[in-house]
Coordinates of C-alpha atoms in Angstrom, one line a residue:
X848 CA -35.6 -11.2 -4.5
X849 CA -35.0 -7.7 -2.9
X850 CA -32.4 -7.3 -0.7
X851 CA -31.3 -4.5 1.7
X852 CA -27.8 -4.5 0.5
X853 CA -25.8 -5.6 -3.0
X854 CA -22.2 -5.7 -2.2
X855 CA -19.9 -6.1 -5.8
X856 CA -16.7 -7.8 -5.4
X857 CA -15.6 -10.0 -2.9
X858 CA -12.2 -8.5 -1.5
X859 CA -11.2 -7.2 1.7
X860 CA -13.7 -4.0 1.4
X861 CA -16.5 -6.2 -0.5
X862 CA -16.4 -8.8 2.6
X863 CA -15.8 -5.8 5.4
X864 CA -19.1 -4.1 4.1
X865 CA -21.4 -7.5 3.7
X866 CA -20.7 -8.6 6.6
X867 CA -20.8 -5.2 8.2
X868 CA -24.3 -4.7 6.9
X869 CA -25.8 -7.9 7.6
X870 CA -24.5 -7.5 11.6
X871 CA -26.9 -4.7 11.1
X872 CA -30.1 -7.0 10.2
X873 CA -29.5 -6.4 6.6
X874 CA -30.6 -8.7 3.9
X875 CA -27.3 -8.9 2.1
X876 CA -25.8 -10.6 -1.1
X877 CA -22.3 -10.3 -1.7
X878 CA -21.8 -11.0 -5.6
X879 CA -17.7 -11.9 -7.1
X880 CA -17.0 -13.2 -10.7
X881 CA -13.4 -14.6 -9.3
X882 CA -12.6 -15.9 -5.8
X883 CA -13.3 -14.4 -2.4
X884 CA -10.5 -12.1 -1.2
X885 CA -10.0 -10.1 -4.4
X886 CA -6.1 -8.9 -5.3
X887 CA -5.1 -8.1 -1.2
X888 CA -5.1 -12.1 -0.7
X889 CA -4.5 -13.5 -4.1
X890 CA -2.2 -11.5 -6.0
X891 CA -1.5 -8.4 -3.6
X892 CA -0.7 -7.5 0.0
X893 CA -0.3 -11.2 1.2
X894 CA 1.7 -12.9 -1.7
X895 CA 3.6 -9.7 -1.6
X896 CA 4.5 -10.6 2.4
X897 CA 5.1 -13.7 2.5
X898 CA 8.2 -13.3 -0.3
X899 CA 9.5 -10.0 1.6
X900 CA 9.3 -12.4 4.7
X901 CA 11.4 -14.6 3.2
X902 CA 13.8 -11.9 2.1
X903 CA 14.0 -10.4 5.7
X904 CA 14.5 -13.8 7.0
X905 CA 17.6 -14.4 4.3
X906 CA 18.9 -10.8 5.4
X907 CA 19.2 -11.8 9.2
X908 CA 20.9 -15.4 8.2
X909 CA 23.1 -13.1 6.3
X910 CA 24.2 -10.8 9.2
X911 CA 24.1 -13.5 12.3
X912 CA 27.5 -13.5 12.2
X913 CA 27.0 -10.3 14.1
X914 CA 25.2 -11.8 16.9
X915 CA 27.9 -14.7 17.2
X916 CA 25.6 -16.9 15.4
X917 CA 27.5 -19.2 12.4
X918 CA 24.9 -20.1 9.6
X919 CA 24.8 -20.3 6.6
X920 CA 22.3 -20.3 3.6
X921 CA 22.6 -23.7 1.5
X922 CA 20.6 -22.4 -1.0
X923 CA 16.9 -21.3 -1.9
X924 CA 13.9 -23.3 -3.0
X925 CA 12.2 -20.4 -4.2
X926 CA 9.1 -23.1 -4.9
X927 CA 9.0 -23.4 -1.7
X928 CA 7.8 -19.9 -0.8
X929 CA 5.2 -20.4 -4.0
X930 CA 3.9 -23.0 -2.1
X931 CA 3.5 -21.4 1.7
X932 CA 2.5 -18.0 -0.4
X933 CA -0.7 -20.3 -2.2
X934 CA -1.4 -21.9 1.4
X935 CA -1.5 -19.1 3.2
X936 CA -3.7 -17.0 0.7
X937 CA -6.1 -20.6 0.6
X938 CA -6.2 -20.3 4.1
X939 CA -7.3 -16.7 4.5
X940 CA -10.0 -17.1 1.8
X941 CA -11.4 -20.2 3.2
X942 CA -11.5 -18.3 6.7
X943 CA -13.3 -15.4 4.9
X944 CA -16.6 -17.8 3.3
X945 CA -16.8 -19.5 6.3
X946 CA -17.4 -16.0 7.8
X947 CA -19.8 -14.7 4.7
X948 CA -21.7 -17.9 5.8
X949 CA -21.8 -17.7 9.2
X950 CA -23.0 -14.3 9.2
X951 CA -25.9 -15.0 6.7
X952 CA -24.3 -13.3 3.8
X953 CA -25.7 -15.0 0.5
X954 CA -22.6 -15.1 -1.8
X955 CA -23.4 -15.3 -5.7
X956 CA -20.8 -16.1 -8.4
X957 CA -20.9 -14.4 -11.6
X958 CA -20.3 -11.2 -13.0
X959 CA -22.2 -8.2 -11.7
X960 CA -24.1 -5.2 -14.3
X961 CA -25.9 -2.0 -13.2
X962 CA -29.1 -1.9 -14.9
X963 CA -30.1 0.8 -12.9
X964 CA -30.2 2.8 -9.1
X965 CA -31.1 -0.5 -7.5
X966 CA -31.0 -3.0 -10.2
X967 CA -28.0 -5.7 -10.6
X968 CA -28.0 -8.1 -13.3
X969 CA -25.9 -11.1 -12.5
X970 CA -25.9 -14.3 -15.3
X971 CA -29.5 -12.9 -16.7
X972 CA -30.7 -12.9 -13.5
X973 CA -31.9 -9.2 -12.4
X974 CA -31.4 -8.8 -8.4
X975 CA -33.0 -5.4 -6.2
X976 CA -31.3 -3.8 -3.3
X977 CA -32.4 -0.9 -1.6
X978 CA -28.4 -0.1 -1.4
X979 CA -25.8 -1.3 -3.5
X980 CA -22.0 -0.9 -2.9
X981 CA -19.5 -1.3 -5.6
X982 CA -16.2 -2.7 -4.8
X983 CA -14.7 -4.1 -7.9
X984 CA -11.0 -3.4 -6.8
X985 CA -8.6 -3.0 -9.7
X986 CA -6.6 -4.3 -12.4
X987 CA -3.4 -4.2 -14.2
X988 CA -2.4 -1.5 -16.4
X989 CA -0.5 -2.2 -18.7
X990 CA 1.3 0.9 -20.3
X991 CA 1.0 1.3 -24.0
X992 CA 4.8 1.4 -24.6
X993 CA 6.0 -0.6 -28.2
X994 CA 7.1 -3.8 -27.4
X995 CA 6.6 -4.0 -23.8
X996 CA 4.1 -7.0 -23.9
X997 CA 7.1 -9.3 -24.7
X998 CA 9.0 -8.1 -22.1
X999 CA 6.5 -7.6 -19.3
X1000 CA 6.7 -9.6 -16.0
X1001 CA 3.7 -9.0 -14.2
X1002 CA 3.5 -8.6 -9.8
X1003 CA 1.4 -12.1 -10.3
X1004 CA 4.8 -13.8 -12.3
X1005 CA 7.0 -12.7 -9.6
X1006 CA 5.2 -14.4 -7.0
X1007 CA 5.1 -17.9 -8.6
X1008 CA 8.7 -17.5 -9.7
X1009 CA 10.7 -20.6 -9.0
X1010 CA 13.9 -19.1 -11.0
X1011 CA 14.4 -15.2 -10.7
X1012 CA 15.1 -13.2 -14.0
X1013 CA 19.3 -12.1 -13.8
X1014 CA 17.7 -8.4 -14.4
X1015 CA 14.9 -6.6 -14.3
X1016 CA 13.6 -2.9 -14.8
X1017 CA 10.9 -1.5 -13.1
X1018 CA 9.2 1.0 -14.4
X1019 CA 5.9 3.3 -13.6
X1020 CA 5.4 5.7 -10.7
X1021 CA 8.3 4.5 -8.4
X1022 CA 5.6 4.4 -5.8
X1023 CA 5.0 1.4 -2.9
X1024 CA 4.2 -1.6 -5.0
X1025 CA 7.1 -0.4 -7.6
X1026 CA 9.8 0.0 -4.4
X1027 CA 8.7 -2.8 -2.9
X1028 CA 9.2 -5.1 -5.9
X1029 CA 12.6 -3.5 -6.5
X1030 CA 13.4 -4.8 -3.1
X1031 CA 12.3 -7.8 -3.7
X1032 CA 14.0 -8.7 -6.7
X1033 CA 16.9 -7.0 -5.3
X1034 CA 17.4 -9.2 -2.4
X1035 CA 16.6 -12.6 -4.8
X1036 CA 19.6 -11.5 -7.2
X1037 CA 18.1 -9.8 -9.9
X1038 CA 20.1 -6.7 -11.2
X1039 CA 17.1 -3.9 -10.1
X1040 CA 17.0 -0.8 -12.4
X1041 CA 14.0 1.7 -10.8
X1042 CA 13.3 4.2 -13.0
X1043 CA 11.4 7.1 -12.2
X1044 CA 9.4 9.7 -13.9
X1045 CA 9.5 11.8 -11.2
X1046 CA 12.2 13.2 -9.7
X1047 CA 12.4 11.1 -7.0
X1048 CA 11.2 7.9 -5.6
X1049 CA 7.7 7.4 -3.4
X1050 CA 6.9 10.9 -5.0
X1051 CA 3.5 11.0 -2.7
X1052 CA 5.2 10.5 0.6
X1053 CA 7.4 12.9 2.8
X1054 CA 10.7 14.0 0.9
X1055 CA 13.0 12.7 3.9
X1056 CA 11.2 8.9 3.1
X1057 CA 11.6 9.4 -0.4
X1058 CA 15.5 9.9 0.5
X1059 CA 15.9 7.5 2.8
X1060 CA 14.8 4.5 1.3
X1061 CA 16.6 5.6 -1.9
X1062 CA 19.5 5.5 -0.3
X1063 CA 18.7 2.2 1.3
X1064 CA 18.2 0.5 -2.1
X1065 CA 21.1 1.6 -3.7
X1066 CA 23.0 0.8 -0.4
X1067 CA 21.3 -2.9 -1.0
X1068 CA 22.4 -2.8 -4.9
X1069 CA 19.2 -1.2 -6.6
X1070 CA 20.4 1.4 -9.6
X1071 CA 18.0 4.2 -9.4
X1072 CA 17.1 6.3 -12.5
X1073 CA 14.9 9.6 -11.6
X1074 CA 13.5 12.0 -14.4
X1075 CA 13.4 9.0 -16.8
X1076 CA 10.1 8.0 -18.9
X1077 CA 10.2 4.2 -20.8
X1078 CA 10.0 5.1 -24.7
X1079 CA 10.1 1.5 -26.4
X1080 CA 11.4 -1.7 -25.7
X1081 CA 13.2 -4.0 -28.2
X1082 CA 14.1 -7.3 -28.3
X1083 CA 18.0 -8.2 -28.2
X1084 CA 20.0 -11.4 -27.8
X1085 CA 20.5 -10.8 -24.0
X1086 CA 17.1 -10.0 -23.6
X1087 CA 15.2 -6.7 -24.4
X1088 CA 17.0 -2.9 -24.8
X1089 CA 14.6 -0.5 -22.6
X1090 CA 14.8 2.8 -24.1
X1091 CA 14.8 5.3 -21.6
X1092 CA 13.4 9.4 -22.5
X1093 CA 14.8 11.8 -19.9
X1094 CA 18.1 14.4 -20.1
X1095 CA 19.6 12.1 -22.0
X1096 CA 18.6 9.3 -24.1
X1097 CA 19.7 5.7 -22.0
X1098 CA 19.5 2.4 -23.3
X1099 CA 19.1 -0.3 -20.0
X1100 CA 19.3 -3.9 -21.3
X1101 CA 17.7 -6.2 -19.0
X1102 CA 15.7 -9.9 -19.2
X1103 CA 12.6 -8.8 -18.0
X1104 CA 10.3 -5.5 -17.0
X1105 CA 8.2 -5.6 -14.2
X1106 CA 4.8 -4.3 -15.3
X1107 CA 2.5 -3.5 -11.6
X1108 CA 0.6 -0.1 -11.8
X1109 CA -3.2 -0.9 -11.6
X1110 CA -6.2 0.9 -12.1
X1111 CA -9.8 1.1 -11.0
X1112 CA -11.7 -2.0 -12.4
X1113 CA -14.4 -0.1 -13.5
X1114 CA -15.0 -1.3 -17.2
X1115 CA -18.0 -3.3 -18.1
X1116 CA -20.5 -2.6 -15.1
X1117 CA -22.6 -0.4 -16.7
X1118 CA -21.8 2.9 -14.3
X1119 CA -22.8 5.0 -17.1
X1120 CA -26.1 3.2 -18.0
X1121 CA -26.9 3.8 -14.2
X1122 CA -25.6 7.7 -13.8
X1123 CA -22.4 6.6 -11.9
X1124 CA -19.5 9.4 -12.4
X1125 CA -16.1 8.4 -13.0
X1126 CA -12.9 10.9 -11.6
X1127 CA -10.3 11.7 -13.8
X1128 CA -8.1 9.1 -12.9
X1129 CA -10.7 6.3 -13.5
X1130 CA -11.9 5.8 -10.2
X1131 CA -15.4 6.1 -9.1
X1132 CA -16.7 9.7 -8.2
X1133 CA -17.9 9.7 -4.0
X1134 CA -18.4 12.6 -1.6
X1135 CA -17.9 12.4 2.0
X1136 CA -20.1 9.6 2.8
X1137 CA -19.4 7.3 0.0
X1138 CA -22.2 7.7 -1.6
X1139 CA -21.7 7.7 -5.6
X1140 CA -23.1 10.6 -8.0
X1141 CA -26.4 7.9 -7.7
X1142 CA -28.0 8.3 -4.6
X1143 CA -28.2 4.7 -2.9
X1144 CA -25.1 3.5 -4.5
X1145 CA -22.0 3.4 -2.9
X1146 CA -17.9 3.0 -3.8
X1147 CA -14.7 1.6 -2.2
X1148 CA -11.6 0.8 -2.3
X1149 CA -9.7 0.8 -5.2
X1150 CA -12.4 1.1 -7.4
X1151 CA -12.7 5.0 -6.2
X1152 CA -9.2 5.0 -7.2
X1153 CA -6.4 7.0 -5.4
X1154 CA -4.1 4.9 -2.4
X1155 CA -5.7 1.6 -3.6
X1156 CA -4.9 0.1 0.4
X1157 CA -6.1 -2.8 1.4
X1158 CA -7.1 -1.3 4.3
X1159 CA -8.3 1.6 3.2
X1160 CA -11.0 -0.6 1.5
X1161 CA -11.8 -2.3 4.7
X1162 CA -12.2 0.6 6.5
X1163 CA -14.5 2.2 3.9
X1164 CA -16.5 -0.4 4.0
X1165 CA -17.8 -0.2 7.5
X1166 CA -18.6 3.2 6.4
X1167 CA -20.4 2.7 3.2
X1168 CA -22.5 -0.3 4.8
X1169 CA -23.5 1.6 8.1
X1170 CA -24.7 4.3 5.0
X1171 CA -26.1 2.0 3.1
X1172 CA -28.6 0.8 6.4
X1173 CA -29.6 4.7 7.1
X1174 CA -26.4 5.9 8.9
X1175 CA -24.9 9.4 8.1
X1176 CA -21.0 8.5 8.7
X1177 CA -18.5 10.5 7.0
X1178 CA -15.3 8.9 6.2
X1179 CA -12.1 10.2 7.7
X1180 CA -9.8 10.0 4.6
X1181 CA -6.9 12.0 6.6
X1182 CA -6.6 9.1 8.8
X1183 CA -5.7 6.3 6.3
X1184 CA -2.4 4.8 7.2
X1185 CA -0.2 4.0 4.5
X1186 CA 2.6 1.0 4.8
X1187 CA 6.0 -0.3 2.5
X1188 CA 7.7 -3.1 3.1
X1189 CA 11.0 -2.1 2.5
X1190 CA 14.2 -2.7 4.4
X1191 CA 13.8 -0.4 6.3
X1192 CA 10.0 -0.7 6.0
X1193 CA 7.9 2.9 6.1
X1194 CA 4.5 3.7 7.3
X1195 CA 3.0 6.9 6.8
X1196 CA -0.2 9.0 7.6
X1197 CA -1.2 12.1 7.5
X1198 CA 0.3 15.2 5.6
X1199 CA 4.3 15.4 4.7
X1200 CA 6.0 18.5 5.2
X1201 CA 5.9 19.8 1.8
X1202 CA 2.3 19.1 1.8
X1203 CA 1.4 21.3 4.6
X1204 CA 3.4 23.8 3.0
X1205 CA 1.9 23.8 0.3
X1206 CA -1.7 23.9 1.6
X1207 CA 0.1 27.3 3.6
X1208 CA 0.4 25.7 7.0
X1209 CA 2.7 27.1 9.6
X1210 CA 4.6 23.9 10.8
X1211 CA 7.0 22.5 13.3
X1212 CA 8.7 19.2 13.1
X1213 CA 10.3 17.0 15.2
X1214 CA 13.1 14.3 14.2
X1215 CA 14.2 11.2 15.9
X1216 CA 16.9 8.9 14.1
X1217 CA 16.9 5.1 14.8
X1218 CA 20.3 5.4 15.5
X1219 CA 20.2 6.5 18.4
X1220 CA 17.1 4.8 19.5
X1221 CA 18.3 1.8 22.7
X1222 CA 16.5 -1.8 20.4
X1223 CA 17.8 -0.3 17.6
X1224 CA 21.1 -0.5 18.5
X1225 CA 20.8 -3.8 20.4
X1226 CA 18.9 -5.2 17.2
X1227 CA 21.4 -4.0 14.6
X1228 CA 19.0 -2.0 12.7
X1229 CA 19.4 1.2 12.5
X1230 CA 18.5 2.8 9.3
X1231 CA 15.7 5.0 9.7
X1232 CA 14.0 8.1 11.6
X1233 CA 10.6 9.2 12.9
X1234 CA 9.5 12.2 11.8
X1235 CA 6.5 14.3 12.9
X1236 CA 4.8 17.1 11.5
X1237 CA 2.5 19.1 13.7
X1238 CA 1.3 23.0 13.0
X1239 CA 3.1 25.6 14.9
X1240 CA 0.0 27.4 16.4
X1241 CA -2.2 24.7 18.2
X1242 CA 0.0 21.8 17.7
X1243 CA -2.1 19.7 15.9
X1244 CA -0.5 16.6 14.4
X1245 CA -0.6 17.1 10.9
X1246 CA 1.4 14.0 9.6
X1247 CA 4.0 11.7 11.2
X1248 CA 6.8 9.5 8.4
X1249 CA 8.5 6.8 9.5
X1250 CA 11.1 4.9 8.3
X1251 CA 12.9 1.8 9.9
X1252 CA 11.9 -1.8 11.4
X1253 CA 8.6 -1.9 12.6
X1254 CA 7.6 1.0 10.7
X1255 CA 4.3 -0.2 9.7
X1256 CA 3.3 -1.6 13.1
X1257 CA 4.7 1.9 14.9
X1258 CA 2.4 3.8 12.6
X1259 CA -0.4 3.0 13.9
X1260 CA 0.1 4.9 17.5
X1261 CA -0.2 7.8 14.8
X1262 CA -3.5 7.4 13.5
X1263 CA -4.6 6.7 16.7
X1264 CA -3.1 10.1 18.2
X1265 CA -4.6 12.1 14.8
X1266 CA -8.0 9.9 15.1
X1267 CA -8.1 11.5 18.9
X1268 CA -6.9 14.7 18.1
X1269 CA -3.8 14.5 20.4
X1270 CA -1.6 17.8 20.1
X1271 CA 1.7 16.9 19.8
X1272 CA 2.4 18.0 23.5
X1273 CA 0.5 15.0 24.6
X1274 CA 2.3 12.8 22.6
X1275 CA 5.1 14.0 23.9
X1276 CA 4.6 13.4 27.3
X1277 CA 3.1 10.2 26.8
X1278 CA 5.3 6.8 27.9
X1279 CA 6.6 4.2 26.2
X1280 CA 7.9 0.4 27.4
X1281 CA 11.9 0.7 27.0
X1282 CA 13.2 -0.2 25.2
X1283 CA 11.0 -0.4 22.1
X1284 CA 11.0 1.1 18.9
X1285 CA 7.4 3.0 19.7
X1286 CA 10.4 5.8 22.0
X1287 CA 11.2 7.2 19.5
X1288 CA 7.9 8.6 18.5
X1289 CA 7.4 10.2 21.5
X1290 CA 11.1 11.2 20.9
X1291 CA 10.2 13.4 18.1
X1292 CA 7.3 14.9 19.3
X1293 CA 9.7 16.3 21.9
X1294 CA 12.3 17.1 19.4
X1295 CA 9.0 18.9 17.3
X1296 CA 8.7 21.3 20.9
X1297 CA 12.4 22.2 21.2
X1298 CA 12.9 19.5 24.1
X1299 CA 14.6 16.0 23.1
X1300 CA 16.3 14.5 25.9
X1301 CA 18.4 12.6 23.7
X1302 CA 19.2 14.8 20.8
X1303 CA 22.1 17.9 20.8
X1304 CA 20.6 21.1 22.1
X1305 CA 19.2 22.7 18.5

């Protein structure tokens, strides 16, 4: 059978790009050796949501006293939020066959092999496509540290949990999925230790993030350990003793250690056999158009490695099928927004301050705190600023960093100003519904040109 397009892996970028290609008359066959949905709905960004749901929803029964509301919290049937975290996830997979289906996309189960430019070979059976679109997501990595495999408690643990460890360290790049686990733990009663190699938190976002939602976590409890590496881990009576490498030598004892960096789930498809390049970090070598090192072969999400976003996938994989048909689309990898559910949450796009430094950028930047924004106030949540970084000369926007309630929602007026190319005197005299927590975007891009209404004179 040949087919206009092979699609490999069945997450959010494998369905985005077969049933993106097929609205474009393609012959398509979408090909996963698990279930439909990939790590986003099974063991990612929607497990992961519905537990921090439930942990902002204990937060605000913990502070309605506040609004003269008297409750209470009984207690927690943590199998309870297993249950609506499996339903949910059932839900969104059966929504996403019915869709394969109804759009004509033929799905195959099995596991997927390059056997060459156009070639697949799936349970002996050799498939042709004129294009073929990897999107094979990623896997867990687990760090070869001594004695760690006892120890380890993996993301996919956590959220079937019906009885949360007493402690737990979390080690790895202190990036989102290792904050946001902190918090979660955090806010179900673990002890949280975050260690950090670097020498600070969320080391690829915006310093002021990085500071503000360490400061938030160890306002909530967390105990944060920067400029410390995991040497070895030994089992004790209470537990395990975490050996930590850094100024010092620190031992941490804890019950459990959270294992959650992944990696590019590249092994075993035979990218070599077909001429497909690999990046340093694992990920699968594309140019501007998505096209691999093989011509007619195309990569996504976090199979290419870097951000590994759901979203980021999904987006990508309008691109790479519109490609794969005969378009020439290059993908706008500035614009992908990036999102932490914290408390505060952040969402991010765009370059951070140090960044555009670095790259030798002139650059203004504008601040707005929450506190001062009107719902803030009225809502009781405060923590958090928007902060937008624009170059001095034209005022481009070059990056905007928030942090606070409704950050990830609020982000996305930022991607649409950069996707538009705004200047950041147009978002500044743009209007906002007040009150709302979208002010106080337009509140820093004042504050960026020197003229906040609600901010001391600088």
């Amino acid at each position: 059978i040949m087919y206009d397009v092979i699609v490999i892996g069945g997450g959010p970028g494998g369905y985005a790009a077969s049933i993106r290609a097929s609205q474009l008359g393609g012959k398509v066959a979408l090909i996963e050796a698990a279930e439909i949905g990939g790590t986003c709905v099974n063991r990612g960004c929607i497990p992961s949501k519905v537990w921090l749901g439930a942990a902002d929803l204990l937060k605000k029964i913990k502070t309605a006293h506040e609004f003269g509301i008297k409750a209470s919290v009984e207690g927690l049937d943590l199998g309870a939020i297993v249950s609506r975290k499996s339903g949910v996830a059932n839900d969104i997979r059966m929504g996403m066959g019915g869709l394969l289906g109804n759009n004509g996309v033929e799905v195959i189960t099995g596991r997927a092999v390059l056997t060459g430019p156009g070639e697949v070979l799936v349970d002996k059976q050799t498939l042709e496509a004129k294009a073929i679109i990897l999107a094979t997501g990623s896997v867990l990595d687990i760090p070869a540290i001594p004695g760690i495999e006892d120890a380890a408690m993996t993301t996919d643990q956590v959220f079937d949990m019906t009885e949360p460890p007493a402690s737990v360290l979390v080690w790895g790049s202190a990036g989102p999925i290792e904050v946001e686990m902190a918090s979660l733990l955090n806010d179900f009663g673990c002890k949280v230790y975050l260690i950090a190699e670097s020498r600070r938190i969320l080391p690829m976002e915006d310093g002021d993030t990085s500071q503000r939602i360490a400061q938030s976590l160890r306002e909530q409890g967390v105990e944060i350990l920067p400029r410390y590496s995991l040497k070895s881990v030994q089992k004790s009576d209470e537990g395990y003793d975490c050996s930590l490498d850094g100024s010092d030598e620190k031992t941490v004892s804890v019950k459990k250690v959270l294992v959650s960096a992944r990696k590019p789930n590249t092994a075993r498809l035979g990218l070599e056999e077909a001429g497909v390049s690999l990046k340093d970090d694992g990920g699968i070598d594309i140019n501007d158009q998505l096209e691999t090192t093989v011509k007619g072969i195309y990569a996504i999400g976090d199979a290419t490695g870097g951000w590994m976003l759901s979203h980021a996938a999904s987006s990508m994989a309008v691109v790479a099928a519109e490609n794969a048909m005969g378009g020439a689309k290059v993908y706008p990898h500035h614009l992908i927004p990036r999102g932490i559910w914290t408390s505060p949450q952040v969402g991010s796009v765009g370059l951070s301050e140090e960044a555009a430094e670095d790259q030798g950028m002139d650059v203004e930047v504008g601040d707005f705190p929450y506190s001062i924004n009107g719902l803030a106030m009225v809502r009781g949540e405060m923590a958090g600023a928007v902060k937008v970084v624009t170059d001095a000369r034209f005022g481009a926007i070059l990056g905007v960093h928030i942090v606070g309630n409704n950050a990830t929602e609020l982000v996305g007026e930022a991607v649409m100003a950069m996707q538009l190319e705004a200047t950041v005197n147009e978002l500044a005299n743009s209007i906002r519904v007040h009150p709302t927590f979208s002010e106080s975007v337009v509140d820093a891009a004042r504050d960026a040109k020197n003229w906040a209404l609600y901010l001391p004179k600088r």
